[in-house]
Short mmCIF file of C-alpha atoms in Angstrom, two decimals:
data_model
loop_
_atom_site.label_atom_id
_atom_site.label_comp_id
_atom_site.label_asym_id
_atom_site.label_seq_id
_atom_site.Cartn_x
_atom_site.Cartn_y
_atom_site.Cartn_z
CA UNK G 19 -8.33 3.69 15.19
CA UNK G 20 -8.69 5.58 18.45
CA UNK G 21 -11.19 3.02 19.78
CA UNK G 22 -8.77 0.22 18.90
CA UNK G 23 -6.06 1.95 20.90
CA UNK G 24 -8.48 2.43 23.80
CA UNK G 25 -9.24 -1.29 23.72
CA UNK G 26 -5.52 -2.09 23.81
CA UNK G 27 -5.03 0.29 26.74
CA UNK G 28 -7.94 -1.41 28.51
CA UNK G 29 -6.32 -4.81 27.93
CA UNK G 30 -3.19 -3.47 29.58
CA UNK G 31 -5.15 -1.97 32.49
CA UNK G 32 -6.93 -5.30 32.98
CA UNK G 33 -3.61 -7.17 33.06
CA UNK G 34 -4.24 -9.19 29.88
CA UNK G 35 -1.03 -7.76 28.45
CA UNK G 36 1.62 -6.09 30.55
CA UNK G 37 2.77 -3.85 27.71
CA UNK G 38 2.24 -3.36 23.99
CA UNK G 39 3.65 -1.32 21.13
CA UNK G 40 2.65 -0.67 17.54
CA UNK G 41 5.18 -1.95 15.01
CA UNK G 42 5.02 -2.89 11.33
CA UNK G 43 3.34 -0.84 8.63
CA UNK G 44 1.32 1.48 10.85
CA UNK G 45 4.38 2.33 12.95
CA UNK G 46 6.24 3.13 9.73
CA UNK G 47 3.38 5.42 8.67
CA UNK G 48 3.86 7.36 11.90
CA UNK G 49 7.29 8.39 10.55
CA UNK G 50 6.91 8.32 6.75
CA UNK G 51 4.25 9.00 4.12
CA UNK G 52 1.03 6.95 4.32
CA UNK G 53 0.54 3.92 2.06
CA UNK G 54 -1.95 1.09 1.89
CA UNK G 55 -1.68 -1.47 4.67
CA UNK G 56 -4.43 -3.70 6.01
CA UNK G 57 -3.42 -4.72 9.49
CA UNK G 58 -2.24 -3.25 12.75
CA UNK G 59 0.75 -5.12 14.19
CA UNK G 60 0.77 -5.09 17.97
CA UNK G 61 3.87 -6.43 19.67
CA UNK G 62 3.34 -7.95 23.10
CA UNK G 63 5.63 -9.63 25.64
CA UNK G 64 5.99 -13.40 25.37
CA UNK G 65 4.63 -13.60 28.93
CA UNK G 66 1.19 -12.63 27.53
CA UNK G 67 0.86 -15.84 25.54
CA UNK G 68 0.32 -19.35 26.80
CA UNK G 69 1.72 -22.62 25.60
CA UNK G 70 -0.90 -24.58 23.74
CA UNK G 71 -0.99 -28.10 22.35
CA UNK G 72 2.33 -29.64 21.28
CA UNK G 73 4.20 -26.67 22.73
CA UNK G 74 2.73 -24.27 20.20
CA UNK G 75 2.17 -20.67 21.24
CA UNK G 76 -1.43 -19.81 21.98
CA UNK G 77 -2.96 -16.36 21.93
CA UNK G 78 -6.06 -17.79 23.58
CA UNK G 79 -6.01 -15.50 26.67
CA UNK G 80 -5.99 -12.44 24.39
CA UNK G 81 -8.54 -13.78 21.92
CA UNK G 82 -10.83 -14.90 24.70
CA UNK G 83 -10.70 -11.46 26.39
CA UNK G 84 -11.47 -9.73 23.08
CA UNK G 85 -14.21 -12.20 22.19
CA UNK G 86 -15.96 -11.27 25.43
CA UNK G 87 -15.91 -7.68 24.22
CA UNK G 88 -17.48 -8.78 20.93
CA UNK G 89 -14.32 -8.71 18.81
CA UNK G 90 -14.08 -11.83 16.65
CA UNK G 91 -10.93 -13.59 15.46
CA UNK G 92 -10.56 -13.16 11.70
CA UNK G 93 -7.84 -14.86 9.67
CA UNK G 94 -4.58 -14.33 11.56
CA UNK G 95 -5.84 -11.57 13.84
CA UNK G 96 -8.79 -10.08 15.64
CA UNK G 97 -11.16 -7.59 14.10
CA UNK G 98 -11.44 -4.58 16.42
CA UNK G 99 -13.71 -1.90 15.00
CA UNK G 100 -12.66 -2.08 11.35
CA UNK G 101 -8.99 -2.91 11.93
CA UNK G 102 -7.45 -6.35 11.66
CA UNK G 103 -5.22 -6.40 14.75
CA UNK G 104 -2.41 -8.91 14.80
CA UNK G 105 -0.78 -9.71 18.13
CA UNK G 106 2.88 -10.61 17.76
CA UNK G 107 4.79 -12.02 20.75
CA UNK G 108 8.34 -10.64 20.91
CA UNK G 109 10.29 -13.82 20.23
CA UNK G 110 13.30 -12.01 18.77
CA UNK G 111 15.64 -10.00 20.98
CA UNK G 112 15.32 -6.91 18.76
CA UNK G 113 11.51 -7.03 19.09
CA UNK G 114 11.75 -7.40 22.85
CA UNK G 115 14.08 -4.43 23.16
CA UNK G 116 11.92 -2.40 20.74
CA UNK G 117 8.94 -3.05 22.99
CA UNK G 118 10.83 -2.01 26.10
CA UNK G 119 12.03 1.20 24.43
CA UNK G 120 8.78 2.13 22.65
CA UNK G 121 7.82 5.79 22.48
CA UNK G 122 4.62 7.13 23.98
CA UNK G 123 2.61 9.11 21.45
CA UNK G 124 -0.88 10.60 21.26
CA UNK G 125 -3.66 9.71 18.85
CA UNK G 126 -6.56 12.08 19.36
CA UNK G 127 -7.20 12.04 23.09
CA UNK G 128 -5.59 8.62 23.56
CA UNK G 129 -1.99 7.76 24.34
CA UNK G 130 -0.33 4.74 22.81
CA UNK G 131 3.11 3.24 22.26
CA UNK G 132 5.01 2.93 19.01
CA UNK G 133 8.42 1.49 18.08
CA UNK G 134 11.09 4.17 17.83
CA UNK G 135 12.27 4.74 14.23
CA UNK G 136 15.61 3.05 14.94
CA UNK G 137 14.08 -0.11 16.46
CA UNK G 138 11.40 -0.17 13.76
CA UNK G 139 14.08 -0.02 11.04
CA UNK G 140 16.07 -2.78 12.77
CA UNK G 141 13.00 -5.02 13.13
CA UNK G 142 12.01 -4.48 9.50
CA UNK G 143 15.58 -5.28 8.50
CA UNK G 144 15.39 -8.51 10.55
CA UNK G 145 12.06 -9.42 8.95
CA UNK G 146 13.68 -8.86 5.56
CA UNK G 147 10.76 -9.08 3.10
CA UNK G 148 11.14 -6.79 0.11
CA UNK G 149 8.37 -4.47 1.36
CA UNK G 150 10.05 -4.32 4.79
CA UNK G 151 13.36 -3.34 3.23
CA UNK G 152 11.63 -0.67 1.14
CA UNK G 153 10.27 0.76 4.42
CA UNK G 154 13.74 0.71 5.96
CA UNK G 155 14.95 2.73 2.97
CA UNK G 156 12.05 5.19 3.38
CA UNK G 157 12.71 5.52 7.12
CA UNK G 158 16.38 6.27 6.47
CA UNK G 159 15.42 8.75 3.77
CA UNK G 160 13.01 10.51 6.15
CA UNK G 161 15.89 11.75 8.27
CA UNK G 162 14.08 10.58 11.42
CA UNK G 163 16.46 7.71 12.15
CA UNK G 164 19.55 8.30 14.30
CA UNK G 165 22.07 6.25 12.35
CA UNK G 166 24.47 5.72 15.29
CA UNK G 167 21.62 4.33 17.38
CA UNK G 168 20.49 2.11 14.48
CA UNK G 169 24.00 0.76 13.90
CA UNK G 170 24.32 0.02 17.59
CA UNK G 171 21.05 -1.97 17.53
CA UNK G 172 22.08 -3.78 14.34
CA UNK G 173 25.42 -4.79 15.90
CA UNK G 174 23.96 -5.96 19.21
CA UNK G 175 21.21 -8.07 17.63
CA UNK G 176 23.28 -9.89 15.03
CA UNK G 177 21.83 -8.04 12.05
CA UNK G 178 25.16 -6.93 10.56
CA UNK G 179 24.98 -9.36 7.66
CA UNK G 180 21.39 -8.35 6.84
CA UNK G 181 22.46 -4.71 6.93
CA UNK G 182 25.33 -5.41 4.52
CA UNK G 183 22.89 -7.07 2.08
CA UNK G 184 20.49 -4.16 2.48
CA UNK G 185 23.23 -1.58 1.75
CA UNK G 186 24.29 -3.56 -1.32
CA UNK G 187 20.71 -3.72 -2.60
CA UNK G 188 19.38 -0.27 -1.70
CA UNK G 189 22.68 1.67 -1.41
CA UNK G 190 21.54 4.17 1.24
CA UNK G 191 23.80 7.18 1.72
CA UNK G 192 26.02 6.44 4.68
CA UNK H 5 -5.14 24.08 -2.22
CA UNK H 6 -2.35 22.46 -4.21
CA UNK H 7 -0.62 24.48 -6.88
CA UNK H 8 -1.43 23.27 -10.39
CA UNK H 9 1.59 21.89 -12.24
CA UNK H 10 2.43 23.13 -15.71
CA UNK H 11 3.66 19.86 -17.21
CA UNK H 12 4.69 21.51 -20.50
CA UNK H 13 7.43 23.43 -18.72
CA UNK H 14 8.64 20.64 -16.47
CA UNK H 15 11.80 18.60 -16.76
CA UNK H 16 12.16 15.05 -15.47
CA UNK H 17 14.17 16.49 -12.55
CA UNK H 18 11.26 18.83 -11.74
CA UNK H 19 8.88 15.87 -11.69
CA UNK H 20 11.11 13.89 -9.33
CA UNK H 21 11.54 16.97 -7.13
CA UNK H 22 7.76 17.49 -7.01
CA UNK H 23 7.27 13.82 -6.14
CA UNK H 24 9.87 14.06 -3.38
CA UNK H 25 8.28 17.22 -1.98
CA UNK H 26 4.85 15.56 -1.98
CA UNK H 27 6.27 12.57 -0.13
CA UNK H 28 7.82 14.85 2.50
CA UNK H 29 4.61 16.84 2.86
CA UNK H 30 2.61 13.64 3.41
CA UNK H 31 5.21 12.34 5.89
CA UNK H 32 4.80 15.50 7.95
CA UNK H 33 1.01 15.25 8.25
CA UNK H 34 -0.40 14.53 11.73
CA UNK H 35 -0.67 10.78 12.44
CA UNK H 36 -4.48 10.99 12.59
CA UNK H 37 -4.62 12.45 9.06
CA UNK H 38 -2.25 9.76 7.78
CA UNK H 39 -4.53 7.06 9.21
CA UNK H 40 -7.51 8.66 7.43
CA UNK H 41 -5.55 8.37 4.17
CA UNK H 42 -4.78 4.70 4.94
CA UNK H 43 -8.50 4.06 5.48
CA UNK H 44 -9.31 5.66 2.11
CA UNK H 45 -6.62 3.55 0.41
CA UNK H 46 -8.04 0.40 2.03
CA UNK H 47 -11.48 1.31 0.68
CA UNK H 48 -10.12 1.84 -2.84
CA UNK H 49 -8.26 -1.47 -2.65
CA UNK H 50 -11.39 -3.32 -1.51
CA UNK H 51 -13.46 -1.75 -4.31
CA UNK H 52 -10.86 -2.76 -6.90
CA UNK H 53 -10.81 -6.32 -5.56
CA UNK H 54 -14.64 -6.47 -5.76
CA UNK H 55 -14.59 -5.18 -9.36
CA UNK H 56 -11.85 -7.68 -10.21
CA UNK H 57 -13.90 -10.54 -8.70
CA UNK H 58 -17.05 -9.44 -10.54
CA UNK H 59 -15.12 -9.23 -13.83
CA UNK H 60 -13.67 -12.70 -13.28
CA UNK H 61 -17.17 -14.10 -12.62
CA UNK H 62 -18.49 -12.44 -15.80
CA UNK H 63 -15.55 -13.80 -17.81
CA UNK H 64 -16.20 -17.31 -16.47
CA UNK H 65 -19.90 -17.04 -17.31
CA UNK H 66 -19.06 -15.86 -20.86
CA UNK H 67 -16.59 -18.70 -21.40
CA UNK H 68 -19.12 -21.25 -20.11
CA UNK H 69 -21.78 -19.81 -22.42
CA UNK H 70 -19.39 -19.94 -25.42
CA UNK H 71 -18.48 -23.55 -24.64
CA UNK H 72 -22.16 -24.51 -24.52
CA UNK H 73 -22.89 -22.83 -27.83
#
């Protein structure tokens, strides 16, 4: 994992991506108990992607840089060391703000960026798959989420309805 | 070293409490240790998938052989 993070830091230093932050399952594991997850979700600014054919988003600049380093595209990501790394452009406002407010953490001797627990919970709530909602519940249960901050994010990014459904389904203690 | 649980003297509440405590203990591990656990879980998952695939292939071969006979 450390070598993956070093590669990401090198991409940033080389100007391939201006910024990045870990989100998704691995970010959740930073705050809660570990569980099985296969990929590493890396959120990047939309400016890092180019517009491909028919206006579709292309990750070509990123893939091409990594290919030169010997990292091959596999399924929906790129295999770096033994991690499937998925690059996710921040198309949603909550993702964009989560990236801007990411926390700097250490992994071994390497620094990296990870979504704060509040932004991570909000993004998982937006995503809304059952496993995402289960992670939101676990994050809330961990006591690491500032609920005022989370509610503020939810309100500002139009996630109030999703939150109401979540509360109804998972009934977290408010 | 984890303390051994005496299941004969445990209530359901004790079991849930132990589970909750384990979850909290795991959540408080250093990130690097958590990632090591994730890697082990990935390995187990891959092994199970391989076994599953091998079993499915054996089952198919058996069915084919039974059809032929």
